Coordinates of N, CA and C in Angstrom, one line a residue:
L1 N -102.9 -79.4 86.1 CA -102.3 -78.3 86.7 C -100.8 -78.5 87.0
K2 N -100.6 -79.7 87.5 CA -99.2 -80.1 87.8 C -98.4 -80.1 86.5
E3 N -99.0 -80.6 85.5 CA -98.3 -80.7 84.2 C -98.0 -79.3 83.7
A4 N -99.0 -78.4 83.8 CA -98.9 -77.0 83.3 C -97.8 -76.3 84.1
K5 N -97.8 -76.6 85.5 CA -96.9 -76.0 86.4 C -95.4 -76.5 86.0
A6 N -95.3 -77.7 85.7 CA -94.0 -78.3 85.3 C -93.5 -77.7 84.0
R7 N -94.4 -77.6 83.0 CA -94.0 -77.0 81.7 C -93.7 -75.5 81.9
L8 N -94.4 -74.8 82.8 CA -94.1 -73.4 83.0 C -92.8 -73.3 83.7
E9 N -92.5 -74.1 84.7 CA -91.2 -74.1 85.4 C -90.0 -74.4 84.4
E10 N -90.3 -75.4 83.5 CA -89.3 -75.7 82.5 C -89.1 -74.5 81.6
K11 N -90.2 -73.9 81.1 CA -90.0 -72.7 80.3 C -89.3 -71.5 81.0
V12 N -89.6 -71.4 82.3 CA -89.0 -70.4 83.1 C -87.5 -70.7 83.2
L13 N -87.1 -71.9 83.4 CA -85.7 -72.3 83.5 C -85.0 -72.1 82.1
E14 N -85.7 -72.5 81.0 CA -85.1 -72.3 79.7 C -84.9 -70.8 79.4
R15 N -86.0 -70.0 79.7 CA -85.9 -68.6 79.5 C -84.8 -68.0 80.4
T16 N -84.7 -68.4 81.7 CA -83.7 -68.0 82.6 C -82.3 -68.3 82.0
E17 N -82.1 -69.5 81.5 CA -80.9 -69.9 80.9 C -80.5 -69.0 79.7
Q18 N -81.6 -68.8 78.9 CA -81.4 -67.9 77.7 C -81.0 -66.5 78.2
L19 N -81.6 -66.0 79.2 CA -81.3 -64.6 79.7 C -79.9 -64.6 80.3
R20 N -79.5 -65.7 81.0 CA -78.1 -65.8 81.5 C -77.1 -65.8 80.4
N21 N -77.4 -66.6 79.3 CA -76.5 -66.6 78.2 C -76.4 -65.3 77.5
Q22 N -77.6 -64.6 77.3 CA -77.6 -63.3 76.8 C -76.9 -62.3 77.6
L23 N -77.1 -62.4 79.0 CA -76.4 -61.5 79.9 C -74.9 -61.8 79.9
S24 N -74.5 -63.0 79.8 CA -73.1 -63.4 79.7 C -72.5 -62.8 78.4
I25 N -73.2 -62.9 77.3 CA -72.7 -62.3 76.0 C -72.6 -60.8 76.2
N26 N -73.7 -60.2 76.7 CA -73.6 -58.7 76.9 C -72.5 -58.3 77.8
M27 N -72.2 -59.1 78.9 CA -71.1 -58.7 79.8 C -69.8 -58.9 79.0
N28 N -69.6 -59.9 78.2 CA -68.4 -60.1 77.4 C -68.3 -58.9 76.4
L29 N -69.4 -58.5 75.8 CA -69.3 -57.4 74.9 C -68.9 -56.1 75.6
I30 N -69.5 -55.9 76.8 CA -69.2 -54.7 77.6 C -67.7 -54.7 78.0
E31 N -67.2 -55.9 78.4 CA -65.7 -56.0 78.7 C -64.9 -55.7 77.5
L32 N -65.3 -56.3 76.4 CA -64.5 -56.1 75.1 C -64.6 -54.6 74.8
T33 N -65.7 -54.0 74.9 CA -65.8 -52.6 74.6 C -65.0 -51.8 75.5
K34 N -65.0 -52.1 76.8 CA -64.1 -51.4 77.8 C -62.7 -51.5 77.4
K35 N -62.3 -52.7 77.0 CA -60.9 -53.0 76.7 C -60.5 -52.2 75.4
Q36 N -61.4 -52.2 74.4 CA -61.2 -51.5 73.2 C -61.1 -50.0 73.5
N37 N -62.0 -49.5 74.3 CA -62.0 -48.1 74.7 C -60.7 -47.7 75.4
Q38 N -60.2 -48.6 76.3 CA -59.0 -48.3 77.0 C -57.8 -48.3 76.0
E39 N -57.8 -49.2 75.1 CA -56.8 -49.3 74.0 C -56.8 -48.0 73.2
L40 N -58.0 -47.6 72.8 CA -58.2 -46.4 72.0 C -57.8 -45.2 72.8
F41 N -58.1 -45.1 74.0 CA -57.7 -44.0 74.9 C -56.2 -43.9 75.0
Q42 N -55.5 -45.1 75.2 CA -54.1 -45.1 75.2 C -53.5 -44.7 73.9
K43 N -54.0 -45.2 72.8 CA -53.5 -44.8 71.5 C -53.7 -43.3 71.3
N44 N -54.9 -42.8 71.7 CA -55.1 -41.4 71.6 C -54.1 -40.5 72.4
V45 N -53.8 -41.0 73.6 CA -52.8 -40.3 74.4 C -51.5 -40.3 73.7
M46 N -51.1 -41.5 73.2 CA -49.8 -41.6 72.5 C -49.8 -40.7 71.3
L47 N -50.9 -40.6 70.5 CA -51.0 -39.8 69.3 C -50.9 -38.3 69.7
E48 N -51.6 -37.9 70.8 CA -51.5 -36.5 71.3 C -50.1 -36.2 71.7
E49 N -49.4 -37.1 72.4 CA -48.0 -36.9 72.7 C -47.1 -36.7 71.5
K50 N -47.3 -37.6 70.5 CA -46.6 -37.5 69.2 C -46.9 -36.2 68.5
Q51 N -48.2 -35.8 68.5 CA -48.5 -34.6 67.9 C -47.9 -33.4 68.6
Q52 N -47.8 -33.4 69.9 CA -47.1 -32.4 70.6 C -45.7 -32.3 70.3
K53 N -45.0 -33.5 70.2 CA -43.6 -33.6 69.9 C -43.4 -33.0 68.4
L54 N -44.3 -33.4 67.5 CA -44.2 -32.9 66.2 C -44.4 -31.4 66.1
E55 N -45.3 -30.9 66.9 CA -45.5 -29.4 66.9 C -44.3 -28.7 67.5
E56 N -43.7 -29.3 68.5 CA -42.5 -28.8 69.1 C -41.3 -28.8 68.1
A57 N -41.2 -30.0 67.4 CA -40.2 -30.1 66.3 C -40.4 -29.1 65.2
Y58 N -41.6 -28.9 64.8 CA -42.0 -28.0 63.8 C -41.6 -26.5 64.2
Q59 N -41.9 -26.2 65.5 CA -41.6 -24.9 66.0 C -40.1 -24.7 66.0
N60 N -39.4 -25.7 66.4 CA -37.9 -25.7 66.4 C -37.4 -25.5 65.0
L61 N -38.0 -26.2 64.1 CA -37.5 -26.1 62.7 C -37.8 -24.7 62.2
Q62 N -38.9 -24.2 62.5 CA -39.3 -22.8 62.0 C -38.3 -21.8 62.6
E63 N -38.0 -22.0 63.9 CA -37.0 -21.1 64.6 C -35.6 -21.2 63.9
T64 N -35.2 -22.4 63.6 CA -33.9 -22.7 63.0 C -33.9 -22.1 61.6
K65 N -35.0 -22.3 60.9 CA -35.1 -21.7 59.5 C -35.0 -20.2 59.6
F66 N -35.7 -19.6 60.5 CA -35.7 -18.1 60.6 C -34.3 -17.7 61.0
F67 N -33.7 -18.3 61.9 CA -32.3 -18.0 62.3 C -31.3 -18.1 61.1
L68 N -31.4 -19.2 60.4 CA -30.5 -19.4 59.3 C -30.7 -18.4 58.2
E69 N -32.0 -18.1 57.9 CA -32.3 -17.1 56.9 C -31.8 -15.7 57.3
H70 N -31.9 -15.4 58.6 CA -31.4 -14.2 59.2 C -29.9 -14.1 59.0
V71 N -29.2 -15.2 59.4 CA -27.8 -15.2 59.2 C -27.4 -15.0 57.8
V72 N -28.0 -15.8 56.9 CA -27.7 -15.7 55.5 C -27.9 -14.3 54.9
D73 N -29.1 -13.7 55.3 CA -29.5 -12.4 54.8 C -28.5 -11.3 55.3
H74 N -28.0 -11.5 56.5 CA -27.1 -10.4 57.1 C -25.6 -10.8 57.0
Y75 N -25.3 -11.8 56.3 CA -23.9 -12.2 56.0 C -23.3 -11.0 55.2
P76 N -22.1 -10.7 55.5 CA -21.5 -9.5 54.9 C -21.1 -9.7 53.4
F77 N -21.2 -10.9 52.9 CA -20.8 -11.2 51.5 C -22.1 -11.7 50.8
A78 N -22.0 -11.5 49.5 CA -23.1 -12.0 48.6 C -23.2 -13.5 48.6
I79 N -24.4 -14.1 48.8 CA -24.5 -15.5 48.8 C -25.6 -15.8 47.7
I80 N -25.2 -16.7 46.8 CA -26.1 -17.2 45.7 C -26.2 -18.7 45.8
L81 N -27.4 -19.2 46.0 CA -27.6 -20.7 46.1 C -28.4 -21.1 44.8
T82 N -27.9 -22.2 44.2 CA -28.6 -22.7 43.1 C -28.9 -24.2 43.3
N83 N -29.8 -24.8 42.5 CA -30.0 -26.2 42.6 C -29.0 -26.9 41.6
E84 N -29.1 -28.2 41.4 CA -28.2 -28.9 40.6 C -28.2 -28.5 39.1
N85 N -29.3 -27.8 38.7 CA -29.5 -27.4 37.3 C -29.1 -26.0 37.1
G86 N -28.5 -25.3 38.1 CA -28.1 -23.9 38.0 C -29.2 -22.9 38.2
I87 N -30.4 -23.4 38.7 CA -31.5 -22.4 38.9 C -31.3 -21.8 40.3
I88 N -31.3 -20.5 40.3 CA -31.1 -19.7 41.5 C -32.3 -19.9 42.4
T89 N -32.0 -20.4 43.6 CA -33.1 -20.7 44.6 C -33.1 -19.7 45.8
K90 N -31.9 -19.1 46.1 CA -31.9 -18.1 47.2 C -30.7 -17.2 47.0
V91 N -30.9 -16.0 47.3 CA -29.8 -15.0 47.4 C -30.1 -14.2 48.6
N92 N -29.0 -13.6 49.1 CA -29.2 -12.8 50.3 C -29.2 -11.3 49.9
K93 N -29.4 -10.4 50.9 CA -29.6 -9.0 50.7 C -28.3 -8.4 50.0
Q94 N -27.2 -9.0 50.4 CA -25.9 -8.4 49.9 C -25.8 -8.6 48.4
V95 N -26.5 -9.6 47.8 CA -26.5 -9.7 46.3 C -27.2 -8.5 45.7
E96 N -28.3 -8.1 46.3 CA -29.0 -6.9 45.8 C -28.1 -5.7 45.9
T97 N -27.4 -5.5 47.0 CA -26.5 -4.3 47.1 C -25.3 -4.4 46.2
M98 N -24.7 -5.5 46.2 CA -23.4 -5.7 45.5 C -23.6 -5.6 44.0
F99 N -24.7 -6.1 43.5 CA -24.9 -6.2 42.0 C -26.0 -5.3 41.5
S100 N -26.6 -4.5 42.4 CA -27.7 -3.6 42.0 C -28.8 -4.3 41.3
V101 N -29.2 -5.4 41.9 CA -30.4 -6.2 41.4 C -31.4 -6.4 42.5
N102 N -32.5 -6.9 42.2 CA -33.6 -7.2 43.1 C -33.7 -8.8 43.2
K103 N -33.9 -9.3 44.4 CA -34.0 -10.7 44.6 C -35.0 -11.3 43.7
K104 N -36.1 -10.7 43.5 CA -37.2 -11.2 42.7 C -36.8 -11.4 41.2
E105 N -35.9 -10.5 40.8 CA -35.4 -10.6 39.4 C -34.6 -11.8 39.1
V106 N -33.9 -12.3 40.2 CA -32.9 -13.4 39.9 C -33.4 -14.8 40.4
I107 N -34.2 -14.9 41.4 CA -34.6 -16.2 42.0 C -35.5 -16.8 40.9
G108 N -35.2 -18.1 40.7 CA -35.9 -18.9 39.7 C -35.3 -18.9 38.3
N109 N -34.3 -18.0 38.1 CA -33.6 -17.9 36.8 C -32.4 -18.8 36.8
S110 N -31.9 -19.2 35.7 CA -30.6 -19.9 35.6 C -29.5 -19.0 35.7
I111 N -28.5 -19.5 36.5 CA -27.3 -18.7 36.7 C -26.5 -18.5 35.4
Y112 N -26.7 -19.5 34.6 CA -26.0 -19.5 33.3 C -26.5 -18.4 32.4
Q113 N -27.8 -18.2 32.4 CA -28.4 -17.2 31.5 C -28.3 -15.8 32.2
E114 N -28.4 -15.8 33.5 CA -28.5 -14.5 34.2 C -27.1 -14.0 34.6
S115 N -26.1 -14.8 34.4 CA -24.8 -14.4 35.0 C -24.3 -13.0 34.5
N116 N -24.6 -12.7 33.2 CA -24.1 -11.4 32.7 C -24.8 -10.3 33.4
D117 N -26.1 -10.5 33.7 CA -26.8 -9.4 34.4 C -26.5 -9.4 35.9
I118 N -26.2 -10.5 36.5 CA -26.0 -10.5 37.9 C -24.6 -10.1 38.3
M119 N -23.6 -10.8 37.6 CA -22.2 -10.6 38.1 C -21.3 -10.1 37.0
G120 N -21.8 -9.9 35.8 CA -20.9 -9.5 34.7 C -19.9 -10.6 34.3
L121 N -20.3 -11.8 34.5 CA -19.4 -12.9 34.1 C -19.9 -13.5 32.8
P122 N -19.0 -13.9 31.9 CA -19.5 -14.7 30.8 C -20.0 -16.0 31.2
V123 N -21.0 -16.5 30.5 CA -21.6 -17.8 30.8 C -20.6 -18.9 30.8
E124 N -19.6 -18.8 29.9 CA -18.6 -19.9 29.9 C -17.8 -19.9 31.2
R125 N -17.5 -18.8 31.8 CA -16.8 -18.8 33.1 C -17.6 -19.4 34.2
I126 N -18.9 -19.1 34.3 CA -19.7 -19.6 35.3 C -19.8 -21.1 35.1
Q127 N -20.0 -21.6 33.8 CA -20.0 -23.0 33.6 C -18.7 -23.7 34.0
E128 N -17.6 -23.1 33.8 CA -16.3 -23.7 34.2 C -16.3 -23.8 35.7
I129 N -16.7 -22.8 36.4 CA -16.7 -22.8 37.9 C -17.6 -23.9 38.4
Y130 N -18.8 -24.0 37.7 CA -19.7 -25.1 38.1 C -19.2 -26.5 37.8
R131 N -18.5 -26.7 36.7 CA -18.0 -28.0 36.4 C -17.0 -28.4 37.5
I132 N -16.2 -27.5 37.9 CA -15.2 -27.8 39.0 C -16.0 -28.2 40.3
T133 N -17.0 -27.3 40.6 CA -17.8 -27.5 41.8 C -18.6 -28.8 41.8
E134 N -19.1 -29.2 40.6 CA -19.9 -30.4 40.5 C -19.1 -31.6 40.7
S135 N -17.8 -31.5 40.4 CA -16.9 -32.7 40.6 C -16.6 -32.9 42.1
G136 N -17.0 -32.0 42.9 CA -16.8 -32.2 44.4 C -15.7 -31.3 44.9
R137 N -15.0 -30.5 44.1 CA -14.0 -29.6 44.5 C -14.6 -28.2 44.7
S138 N -13.9 -27.5 45.5 CA -14.3 -26.1 45.7 C -13.5 -25.2 44.6
W139 N -14.1 -24.1 44.3 CA -13.4 -23.2 43.4 C -13.2 -21.8 44.1
Q140 N -12.0 -21.3 44.1 CA -11.8 -19.9 44.6 C -11.0 -19.1 43.6
G141 N -11.3 -17.9 43.6 CA -10.6 -17.0 42.7 C -11.1 -15.6 42.7
E142 N -10.3 -14.7 42.0 CA -10.7 -13.3 41.9 C -11.0 -13.1 40.5
L143 N -12.1 -12.3 40.3 CA -12.5 -12.0 38.9 C -13.0 -10.5 38.9
M144 N -13.0 -9.9 37.8 CA -13.6 -8.6 37.7 C -15.1 -8.8 37.4
L145 N -15.9 -8.2 38.2 CA -17.3 -8.3 38.2 C -18.0 -7.0 37.8
A146 N -19.2 -7.0 37.4 CA -19.9 -5.8 37.0 C -21.3 -5.7 37.7
K147 N -21.6 -4.6 38.1 CA -23.0 -4.3 38.6 C -23.8 -4.2 37.4
R148 N -25.1 -4.2 37.6 CA -26.1 -4.1 36.5 C -25.9 -2.7 35.7
N149 N -25.5 -1.7 36.5 CA -25.3 -0.4 35.9 C -24.0 -0.2 35.1
G150 N -23.2 -1.3 35.0 CA -21.9 -1.3 34.3 C -20.7 -1.1 35.1
Q151 N -20.9 -0.7 36.4 CA -19.7 -0.4 37.3 C -18.9 -1.7 37.5
I152 N -17.6 -1.6 37.2 CA -16.8 -2.8 37.4 C -16.1 -2.8 38.7
F153 N -16.0 -4.0 39.4 CA -15.3 -4.1 40.6 C -14.7 -5.4 40.8
P154 N -13.6 -5.6 41.6 CA -13.0 -6.9 41.7 C -13.7 -7.7 42.8
G155 N -13.9 -8.9 42.5 CA -14.6 -9.8 43.5 C -13.9 -11.1 43.7
A156 N -13.9 -11.5 45.0 CA -13.3 -12.8 45.3 C -14.5 -13.7 45.4
I157 N -14.4 -14.8 44.7 CA -15.5 -15.8 44.6 C -15.1 -17.1 45.1
E158 N -16.0 -17.8 45.9 CA -15.8 -19.1 46.4 C -17.0 -19.9 46.0
S159 N -16.8 -21.0 45.4 CA -17.9 -21.9 44.9 C -17.7 -23.3 45.5
S160 N -18.8 -23.8 46.1 CA -18.8 -25.2 46.6 C -20.2 -25.8 46.5
R161 N -20.3 -27.0 46.9 CA -21.6 -27.7 46.9 C -21.9 -28.1 48.3
I162 N -23.2 -28.1 48.6 CA -23.7 -28.5 49.9 C -24.4 -29.9 49.7
V163 N -23.9 -30.8 50.5 CA -24.4 -32.2 50.4 C -25.0 -32.6 51.7
D164 N -25.9 -33.6 51.7 CA -26.5 -34.1 52.9 C -25.7 -35.2 53.4
H165 N -26.2 -35.9 54.5 CA -25.4 -36.9 55.2 C -25.1 -38.2 54.3
V166 N -25.8 -38.3 53.2 CA -25.6 -39.5 52.4 C -24.8 -39.1 51.1
G167 N -24.5 -37.8 51.0 CA -23.7 -37.3 49.8 C -24.6 -36.8 48.7
K168 N -25.9 -36.7 48.9 CA -26.7 -36.1 47.8 C -26.5 -34.6 47.8
V169 N -26.4 -34.0 46.6 CA -26.2 -32.6 46.5 C -27.5 -31.9 46.8
L170 N -27.5 -31.0 47.7 CA -28.7 -30.2 48.1 C -28.7 -28.8 47.3
A171 N -27.5 -28.3 47.2 CA -27.4 -27.0 46.5 C -25.9 -26.7 46.2
Y172 N -25.8 -25.7 45.3 CA -24.4 -25.1 45.0 C -24.5 -23.7 45.6
I173 N -23.3 -23.3 46.1 CA -23.3 -22.0 46.7 C -22.1 -21.2 46.2
L174 N -22.4 -20.0 45.8 CA -21.4 -19.0 45.4 C -21.4 -17.9 46.5
V175 N -20.2 -17.7 47.0 CA -20.0 -16.6 48.0 C -19.1 -15.6 47.3
V176 N -19.6 -14.3 47.2 CA -18.9 -13.3 46.5 C -18.6 -12.2 47.4
R177 N -17.3 -11.7 47.4 CA -16.9 -10.7 48.3 C -16.3 -9.6 47.4
D178 N -16.8 -8.3 47.6 CA -16.2 -7.2 46.9 C -14.9 -6.9 47.6
V179 N -13.8 -6.9 46.8 CA -12.5 -6.7 47.4 C -11.9 -5.4 46.9
T180 N -12.8 -4.4 46.5 CA -12.3 -3.1 46.1 C -11.5 -2.4 47.1
Q181 N -11.9 -2.4 48.4 CA -11.2 -1.7 49.4 C -9.9 -2.4 49.7
E182 N -9.9 -3.7 49.7 CA -8.6 -4.5 50.0 C -7.6 -4.2 48.9
K183 N -8.1 -4.1 47.6 CA -7.2 -3.7 46.5 C -6.6 -2.3 46.7
K184 N -7.4 -1.4 47.2 CA -6.9 0.0 47.4 C -5.9 0.0 48.5
F185 N -6.1 -0.7 49.6 CA -5.1 -0.8 50.7 C -3.9 -1.5 50.2
S186 N -4.0 -2.5 49.4 CA -2.9 -3.2 48.9 C -2.0 -2.4 48.0
D187 N -2.7 -1.6 47.1 CA -2.0 -0.7 46.2 C -1.3 0.4 47.0
Q188 N -1.9 0.9 48.1 CA -1.2 1.9 48.9 C 0.0 1.4 49.6

């Protein structure tokens, strides 16, 4: 009986030690899990803050884009933007009025091919203006322009390129001003 009692106590001690070890492991796992949960929570909070900042930046960008498009569309002169290949990417409302065209007709087309329809300029003249602009210089001058219906009018044109902070060309811009009234006043 004493021997059985001693073996039982020994087994109880072994089992108690095993349970303590298991409990210690479980406690370590709980602590590790808590720590990981806290880290994940902190990362989640940081991500939520970053997402909120991104959403605010996106909203600001949208507002700026809307403002700039509104300014461009309501600018009193015709504005034609092209990419580096001469493809028309944006025009304002004044282009439609000045040249009797629709935006949808010109956006996506090459200014070299469409120039006769848009401004009554020979392709060679547009290419000359673009060669000067591509070299980094602006071009200014007056030319006789034509609406799609054939009506001729004098136009002052300025051409330049838009570059980013590292000098990469983002677009080429043509600003066209109908100077018919100025010519009439000058003649008078």
